[in-house]
Short mmCIF file of C-alpha atoms in Angstrom, two decimals:
data_model
loop_
_atom_site.label_atom_id
_atom_site.label_comp_id
_atom_site.label_asym_id
_atom_site.label_seq_id
_atom_site.Cartn_x
_atom_site.Cartn_y
_atom_site.Cartn_z
CA UNK A 17 0.00 0.00 -0.01
CA UNK A 18 1.22 3.53 -0.76
CA UNK A 19 1.65 6.53 1.48
CA UNK A 20 -1.85 7.55 0.35
CA UNK A 21 -3.29 4.57 2.18
CA UNK A 22 -4.46 5.80 5.57
CA UNK A 23 -7.89 4.18 5.43
CA UNK A 24 -9.84 3.47 8.59
CA UNK A 25 -12.74 1.41 7.20
CA UNK A 26 -13.20 -2.35 7.07
CA UNK A 27 -13.42 -4.49 3.95
CA UNK A 28 -16.89 -4.54 2.43
CA UNK A 29 -17.73 -0.99 3.51
CA UNK A 30 -20.51 1.24 2.21
CA UNK A 31 -21.35 4.89 2.85
CA UNK A 32 -23.23 7.80 1.34
CA UNK A 33 -22.04 10.84 -0.59
CA UNK A 34 -23.49 13.69 1.45
CA UNK A 35 -26.90 15.19 0.75
CA UNK A 36 -30.22 13.74 1.93
CA UNK A 37 -33.84 14.73 1.20
CA UNK A 38 -36.01 16.78 3.53
CA UNK A 39 -35.14 19.26 6.24
CA UNK A 40 -35.19 17.27 9.48
CA UNK A 41 -31.65 16.93 10.80
CA UNK A 42 -32.53 14.29 13.39
CA UNK A 43 -34.38 12.13 10.86
CA UNK A 44 -31.47 12.37 8.40
CA UNK A 45 -28.92 11.45 11.08
CA UNK A 46 -31.08 8.54 12.22
CA UNK A 47 -31.40 7.25 8.65
CA UNK A 48 -27.70 7.52 7.93
CA UNK A 49 -26.48 5.93 11.15
CA UNK A 50 -29.03 3.14 10.81
CA UNK A 51 -28.46 2.36 7.12
CA UNK A 52 -24.66 2.55 6.80
CA UNK A 53 -23.90 1.92 10.43
CA UNK A 54 -20.25 0.92 9.92
CA UNK A 55 -19.40 4.06 7.89
CA UNK A 56 -21.87 6.88 8.69
CA UNK A 57 -21.51 10.46 7.52
CA UNK A 58 -22.73 13.96 8.34
CA UNK A 59 -25.80 14.57 6.13
CA UNK A 60 -26.41 17.77 4.16
CA UNK A 61 -30.02 18.95 3.80
CA UNK A 62 -30.10 21.49 0.95
CA UNK A 63 -33.93 21.52 0.82
CA UNK A 64 -33.83 23.91 3.79
CA UNK A 65 -32.55 26.64 1.48
CA UNK A 66 -29.43 28.81 1.06
CA UNK A 67 -26.91 28.07 3.77
CA UNK A 68 -27.84 24.39 3.86
CA UNK A 69 -26.65 23.77 0.29
CA UNK A 70 -23.10 22.46 -0.10
CA UNK A 71 -21.67 25.86 -1.11
CA UNK A 72 -23.44 27.67 1.71
CA UNK A 73 -22.44 25.11 4.30
CA UNK A 74 -18.78 25.35 3.29
CA UNK A 75 -18.94 29.17 3.27
CA UNK A 76 -20.12 28.91 6.86
CA UNK A 77 -16.91 27.06 7.71
CA UNK A 78 -14.55 29.66 6.19
CA UNK A 79 -12.42 31.88 8.41
CA UNK A 80 -12.58 35.64 7.76
CA UNK A 81 -14.32 35.11 4.42
CA UNK A 82 -18.08 35.67 4.30
CA UNK A 83 -20.79 35.28 1.71
CA UNK A 84 -24.33 36.30 0.92
CA UNK A 85 -26.87 35.17 -1.63
CA UNK A 86 -27.49 37.13 -4.83
CA UNK A 87 -29.93 36.12 -7.61
CA UNK A 88 -26.91 34.71 -9.47
CA UNK A 89 -25.63 32.70 -6.50
CA UNK A 90 -23.23 33.14 -3.57
CA UNK A 91 -21.05 36.26 -3.46
CA UNK A 92 -18.23 37.34 -1.16
CA UNK A 93 -19.26 39.81 1.56
CA UNK A 94 -17.33 42.29 3.71
CA UNK A 95 -18.88 40.97 6.93
CA UNK A 96 -21.02 38.08 8.14
CA UNK A 97 -24.70 38.60 7.45
CA UNK A 98 -27.97 36.71 7.69
CA UNK A 99 -26.97 34.05 5.16
CA UNK A 100 -23.68 33.30 6.89
CA UNK A 101 -25.38 33.13 10.28
CA UNK A 102 -27.98 30.77 8.87
CA UNK A 103 -25.26 28.48 7.49
CA UNK A 104 -23.59 28.36 10.90
CA UNK A 105 -26.90 27.61 12.60
CA UNK A 106 -27.84 24.74 10.29
CA UNK A 107 -24.39 23.17 10.51
CA UNK A 108 -24.63 23.29 14.30
CA UNK A 109 -28.07 21.67 14.14
CA UNK A 110 -26.73 18.90 11.88
CA UNK A 111 -23.77 18.26 14.17
CA UNK A 112 -26.02 18.12 17.23
CA UNK A 113 -28.19 15.50 15.53
CA UNK A 114 -25.20 13.45 14.41
CA UNK A 115 -23.71 13.57 17.90
CA UNK A 116 -26.99 12.31 19.35
CA UNK A 117 -27.09 9.24 17.10
CA UNK A 118 -23.37 8.38 17.36
CA UNK A 119 -23.07 8.09 21.14
CA UNK A 120 -20.43 5.44 21.85
CA UNK A 121 -19.67 4.99 18.15
CA UNK A 122 -16.16 3.88 17.19
CA UNK A 123 -15.16 3.71 13.54
CA UNK A 124 -14.97 5.85 10.41
CA UNK A 125 -17.18 8.93 10.21
CA UNK A 126 -17.23 11.04 7.05
CA UNK A 127 -17.74 14.79 6.87
CA UNK A 128 -17.85 16.83 3.67
CA UNK A 129 -16.89 20.28 2.44
CA UNK A 130 -16.66 21.75 -1.02
CA UNK A 131 -13.09 21.63 -2.32
CA UNK A 132 -11.15 24.80 -3.16
CA UNK A 133 -11.63 24.65 -6.94
CA UNK A 134 -15.37 24.01 -7.03
CA UNK A 135 -15.73 26.68 -4.34
CA UNK A 136 -13.81 29.12 -6.56
CA UNK A 137 -16.15 28.40 -9.49
CA UNK A 138 -19.31 28.84 -7.39
CA UNK A 139 -18.39 31.90 -5.30
CA UNK A 140 -18.53 35.31 -6.96
CA UNK A 141 -16.23 38.20 -6.18
CA UNK A 142 -17.71 41.68 -5.76
CA UNK A 143 -17.71 42.30 -9.54
CA UNK A 144 -19.97 39.29 -10.12
CA UNK A 145 -17.32 37.05 -11.69
CA UNK A 146 -16.29 33.70 -10.29
CA UNK A 147 -13.35 33.81 -7.89
CA UNK A 148 -11.74 31.28 -10.22
CA UNK A 149 -10.67 34.13 -12.50
CA UNK A 150 -8.62 35.78 -9.73
CA UNK A 151 -5.54 33.75 -8.64
CA UNK A 152 -5.23 35.81 -5.45
CA UNK A 153 -8.85 35.14 -4.53
CA UNK A 154 -8.31 31.43 -5.19
CA UNK A 155 -5.34 31.39 -2.81
CA UNK A 156 -7.28 33.28 -0.14
CA UNK A 157 -10.22 30.91 -0.42
CA UNK A 158 -8.02 27.84 -0.15
CA UNK A 159 -6.24 29.23 2.92
CA UNK A 160 -9.52 30.21 4.59
CA UNK A 161 -10.97 26.78 3.82
CA UNK A 162 -7.95 25.04 5.31
CA UNK A 163 -8.23 27.04 8.52
CA UNK A 164 -11.97 26.50 8.75
CA UNK A 165 -11.68 22.77 8.19
CA UNK A 166 -9.13 22.44 10.98
CA UNK A 167 -11.71 23.83 13.38
CA UNK A 168 -14.54 21.76 11.91
CA UNK A 169 -12.61 18.48 12.13
CA UNK A 170 -11.60 19.26 15.71
CA UNK A 171 -15.25 19.92 16.60
CA UNK A 172 -16.38 16.61 15.09
CA UNK A 173 -13.63 14.71 16.92
CA UNK A 174 -14.69 16.36 20.17
CA UNK A 175 -18.34 15.48 19.65
CA UNK A 176 -17.68 11.87 18.56
CA UNK A 177 -14.43 10.97 20.32
CA UNK A 178 -14.44 7.36 19.13
CA UNK A 179 -14.64 8.30 15.45
CA UNK A 180 -11.85 8.19 12.91
CA UNK A 181 -12.89 11.25 10.94
CA UNK A 182 -12.74 11.00 7.15
CA UNK A 183 -12.69 14.31 5.24
CA UNK A 184 -14.45 14.39 1.87
CA UNK A 185 -13.78 17.29 -0.48
CA UNK A 186 -16.55 17.74 -3.05
CA UNK A 187 -15.04 18.78 -6.39
CA UNK A 188 -17.66 18.29 -9.14
CA UNK A 189 -16.21 21.26 -11.09
CA UNK A 190 -12.61 20.07 -10.94
CA UNK A 191 -12.45 18.64 -14.46
CA UNK A 192 -14.05 21.79 -15.93
CA UNK A 193 -11.45 23.91 -14.07
CA UNK A 194 -8.59 21.83 -15.53
CA UNK A 195 -10.06 21.93 -19.03
CA UNK A 196 -10.97 25.62 -19.13
CA UNK A 197 -14.72 24.95 -19.41
CA UNK A 198 -16.00 27.19 -16.59
CA UNK A 199 -18.09 29.98 -18.12
CA UNK A 200 -17.71 33.65 -17.20
CA UNK A 201 -20.68 35.62 -15.85
CA UNK A 202 -21.69 36.72 -19.37
CA UNK A 203 -21.76 33.13 -20.58
CA UNK A 204 -19.92 34.09 -23.78
CA UNK A 205 -16.43 33.18 -22.64
CA UNK A 206 -14.79 30.67 -20.36
CA UNK A 207 -12.18 31.12 -17.67
CA UNK A 208 -8.68 30.06 -18.57
CA UNK A 209 -7.72 26.53 -17.55
CA UNK A 210 -5.90 26.52 -14.21
CA UNK A 211 -2.40 25.07 -14.23
CA UNK A 212 -2.43 21.46 -13.03
CA UNK A 213 0.47 22.11 -10.67
CA UNK A 214 -1.50 24.86 -8.93
CA UNK A 215 -4.60 22.65 -8.71
CA UNK A 216 -2.64 19.74 -7.30
CA UNK A 217 -0.80 21.97 -4.81
CA UNK A 218 -3.99 23.46 -3.39
CA UNK A 219 -5.50 20.01 -2.97
CA UNK A 220 -2.33 18.73 -1.30
CA UNK A 221 -2.53 21.58 1.21
CA UNK A 222 -6.11 20.58 2.05
CA UNK A 223 -5.06 16.94 2.45
CA UNK A 224 -2.51 18.11 5.04
CA UNK A 225 -5.32 19.67 7.10
CA UNK A 226 -6.51 16.15 8.01
CA UNK A 227 -3.17 15.58 9.80
CA UNK A 228 -2.72 12.07 8.49
CA UNK A 229 -6.40 11.16 8.50
CA UNK A 230 -8.11 9.88 5.37
CA UNK A 231 -9.14 12.38 2.70
CA UNK A 232 -11.52 11.47 -0.13
CA UNK A 233 -12.27 13.65 -3.16
CA UNK A 234 -15.72 13.28 -4.67
CA UNK A 235 -16.83 14.18 -8.19
CA UNK A 236 -19.95 12.92 -9.96
CA UNK A 237 -18.79 14.52 -13.24
CA UNK A 238 -17.19 12.63 -16.14
CA UNK A 239 -13.41 12.41 -16.59
CA UNK A 240 -12.35 12.48 -12.96
CA UNK A 241 -8.57 13.22 -12.83
CA UNK A 242 -7.57 10.09 -10.89
CA UNK A 243 -3.84 10.56 -11.53
CA UNK A 244 -3.77 14.15 -10.28
CA UNK A 245 -5.75 13.27 -7.19
CA UNK A 246 -3.45 10.37 -6.42
CA UNK A 247 -0.41 12.66 -6.69
CA UNK A 248 -2.12 15.14 -4.36
CA UNK A 249 -2.10 12.41 -1.72
CA UNK A 250 -5.80 11.62 -1.34
CA UNK A 251 -6.77 8.33 0.28
CA UNK A 252 -9.77 7.72 -1.93
CA UNK A 253 -11.63 8.96 -4.99
CA UNK A 254 -15.45 9.01 -5.00
CA UNK A 255 -17.12 8.91 -8.43
CA UNK A 256 -20.11 7.81 -10.48
CA UNK A 257 -19.13 4.34 -11.68
CA UNK A 258 -21.50 4.51 -14.65
CA UNK A 259 -19.49 7.41 -16.15
CA UNK A 260 -16.22 5.48 -16.43
CA UNK A 261 -14.77 4.92 -19.90
CA UNK A 262 -12.25 2.35 -21.10
CA UNK A 263 -9.54 4.97 -21.49
CA UNK A 264 -9.68 5.60 -17.73
CA UNK A 265 -9.15 1.99 -16.77
CA UNK A 266 -5.35 2.04 -16.83
CA UNK A 267 -5.07 5.01 -14.48
CA UNK A 268 -7.66 3.43 -12.18
CA UNK A 269 -5.62 0.23 -12.07
CA UNK A 270 -2.52 2.24 -11.20
CA UNK A 271 -4.42 4.08 -8.46
CA UNK A 272 -5.66 0.85 -6.90
CA UNK A 273 -2.24 -0.77 -7.02
CA UNK A 274 -0.85 2.39 -5.39
CA UNK A 275 -3.25 2.04 -2.47
CA UNK A 276 -5.99 4.51 -3.46
CA UNK A 277 -9.49 3.42 -2.42
CA UNK A 278 -12.29 3.68 -4.99
CA UNK A 279 -15.58 5.01 -3.62
CA UNK A 280 -17.67 3.59 -6.43
CA UNK A 281 -21.10 5.08 -6.96
CA UNK A 282 -23.18 2.11 -8.14
CA UNK A 283 -26.69 2.91 -6.87
CA UNK A 284 -28.74 5.68 -8.58
CA UNK A 285 -29.11 8.86 -6.56
CA UNK A 286 -32.74 9.43 -7.57
CA UNK A 287 -35.74 7.14 -7.22
CA UNK A 288 -35.14 4.09 -9.40
CA UNK A 289 -35.88 0.41 -9.41
CA UNK A 290 -33.01 -1.29 -7.61
CA UNK A 291 -31.55 -4.56 -8.86
CA UNK A 292 -30.41 -7.30 -6.54
CA UNK A 293 -27.23 -6.36 -4.58
CA UNK A 294 -25.04 -8.72 -6.62
CA UNK A 295 -26.28 -7.09 -9.82
CA UNK A 296 -25.34 -3.65 -8.57
CA UNK A 297 -21.67 -4.66 -8.27
CA UNK A 298 -21.42 -6.76 -11.42
CA UNK A 299 -19.67 -3.92 -13.25
CA UNK A 300 -17.13 -3.52 -10.44
CA UNK A 301 -16.29 -7.23 -10.55
CA UNK A 302 -16.00 -7.08 -14.36
CA UNK A 303 -13.62 -4.12 -14.17
CA UNK A 304 -11.49 -5.94 -11.62
CA UNK A 305 -11.13 -8.96 -13.91
CA UNK A 306 -10.35 -6.78 -16.91
CA UNK A 307 -7.60 -4.98 -14.98
CA UNK A 308 -6.13 -8.28 -13.83
CA UNK A 309 -6.37 -7.30 -10.19
CA UNK A 310 -6.49 -9.88 -7.40
CA UNK A 311 -10.15 -10.67 -6.53
CA UNK A 312 -9.28 -10.90 -2.86
CA UNK A 313 -8.36 -7.21 -2.77
CA UNK A 314 -11.66 -6.06 -4.24
CA UNK A 315 -13.67 -5.49 -1.06
CA UNK A 316 -10.61 -3.90 0.60
CA UNK A 317 -10.08 -1.43 -2.26
CA UNK A 318 -13.70 -0.45 -2.99
CA UNK A 319 -16.29 1.35 -0.83
CA UNK A 320 -19.78 1.37 -2.35
CA UNK A 321 -21.94 4.53 -2.46
CA UNK A 322 -24.83 6.03 -4.39
CA UNK A 323 -23.75 7.70 -7.63
CA UNK A 324 -24.14 11.15 -6.05
CA UNK A 325 -26.03 12.86 -3.25
CA UNK A 326 -29.59 11.81 -2.41
CA UNK A 327 -31.19 15.28 -2.07
CA UNK A 328 -33.33 14.68 -5.15
CA UNK A 329 -34.66 11.34 -3.92
CA UNK A 330 -37.73 10.58 -1.83
CA UNK A 331 -37.02 9.86 1.85
CA UNK A 332 -38.10 6.22 1.41
CA UNK A 333 -35.82 5.75 -1.59
CA UNK A 334 -32.88 7.42 0.20
CA UNK A 335 -33.19 4.87 3.02
CA UNK A 336 -33.47 2.02 0.53
CA UNK A 337 -30.49 3.23 -1.53
CA UNK A 338 -28.19 3.40 1.48
CA UNK A 339 -29.32 0.00 2.76
CA UNK A 340 -28.85 -1.41 -0.74
CA UNK A 341 -25.27 -0.08 -0.83
CA UNK A 342 -24.57 -1.84 2.45
CA UNK A 343 -26.01 -5.16 1.18
CA UNK A 344 -24.09 -4.86 -2.11
CA UNK A 345 -20.86 -4.21 -0.21
CA UNK A 346 -21.41 -7.35 1.85
CA UNK A 347 -22.04 -9.26 -1.39
CA UNK A 348 -18.76 -7.97 -2.75
CA UNK A 349 -16.90 -9.09 0.37
CA UNK A 350 -18.56 -12.51 0.47
CA UNK A 351 -18.07 -13.25 -3.23
CA UNK A 352 -15.42 -11.04 -4.84
CA UNK A 353 -15.40 -13.18 -7.99
#
């Protein structure tokens, strides 16, 4: 296993991505801890409105950087206002609920924040353009995020002292940032592609915030940059398994052999008819055979998840999807071939 391999979860693990339907923090925490009990996570409830969405929640974690909601989205503010206070309040409510349902828990516990590059695409500077177009603003955001996450991780460890906290950075815009596909405010141009060295460096700095703990990067977009993320030192990469192409298989094989865990999204994130658990992981088993990897390492190298967050699902389906992930993971462990 490589230096990236600092995993804390058992073979045959399953977890969720982040968001859940509805607005009841206690109900969401109860569902998560009951459905993926060996690898729970802190739910996000974006249906509550601005401040509970993934951008707003992460803005609430920043240190000395504030935001407010404009018709076009989140924008940097001079001082904390109503939207920032609301983000703080909802995060506190979510943490209180998670703490209640994890009393005495020992094991991996995942918390999420938007990564520095997706944050830079989603947060506007005062002129209405994405912070991505301002290298200085990008650096300031990354530094503020690092400081805020240190405090957030410490708070979670204090609330759930038996947990091995896993940090997930949500980076759905990462590929667009690397390929120069992020549109400007006018929509007629795109921001220049960010240098891969700068992207990798910022992510490596965020990995260091976990102080040796596991860090997972999630993207449900196509063309996830597995090689770059591996070089940045992440423990795992979370992705929509259905979006993989054959040309990505070699780099995935290299990542697995180097000790990177695959958080494979195999269960739809919106209401769908679910197959049997073995059917849900058939593609993962097929990929393993095609790559020539040892079947016995499969359940140790793969964590099963929904394809993306479950905010768009019904509450009943969200519970079923998480439970299905857990059953499919057990199937993978019991019969890797």
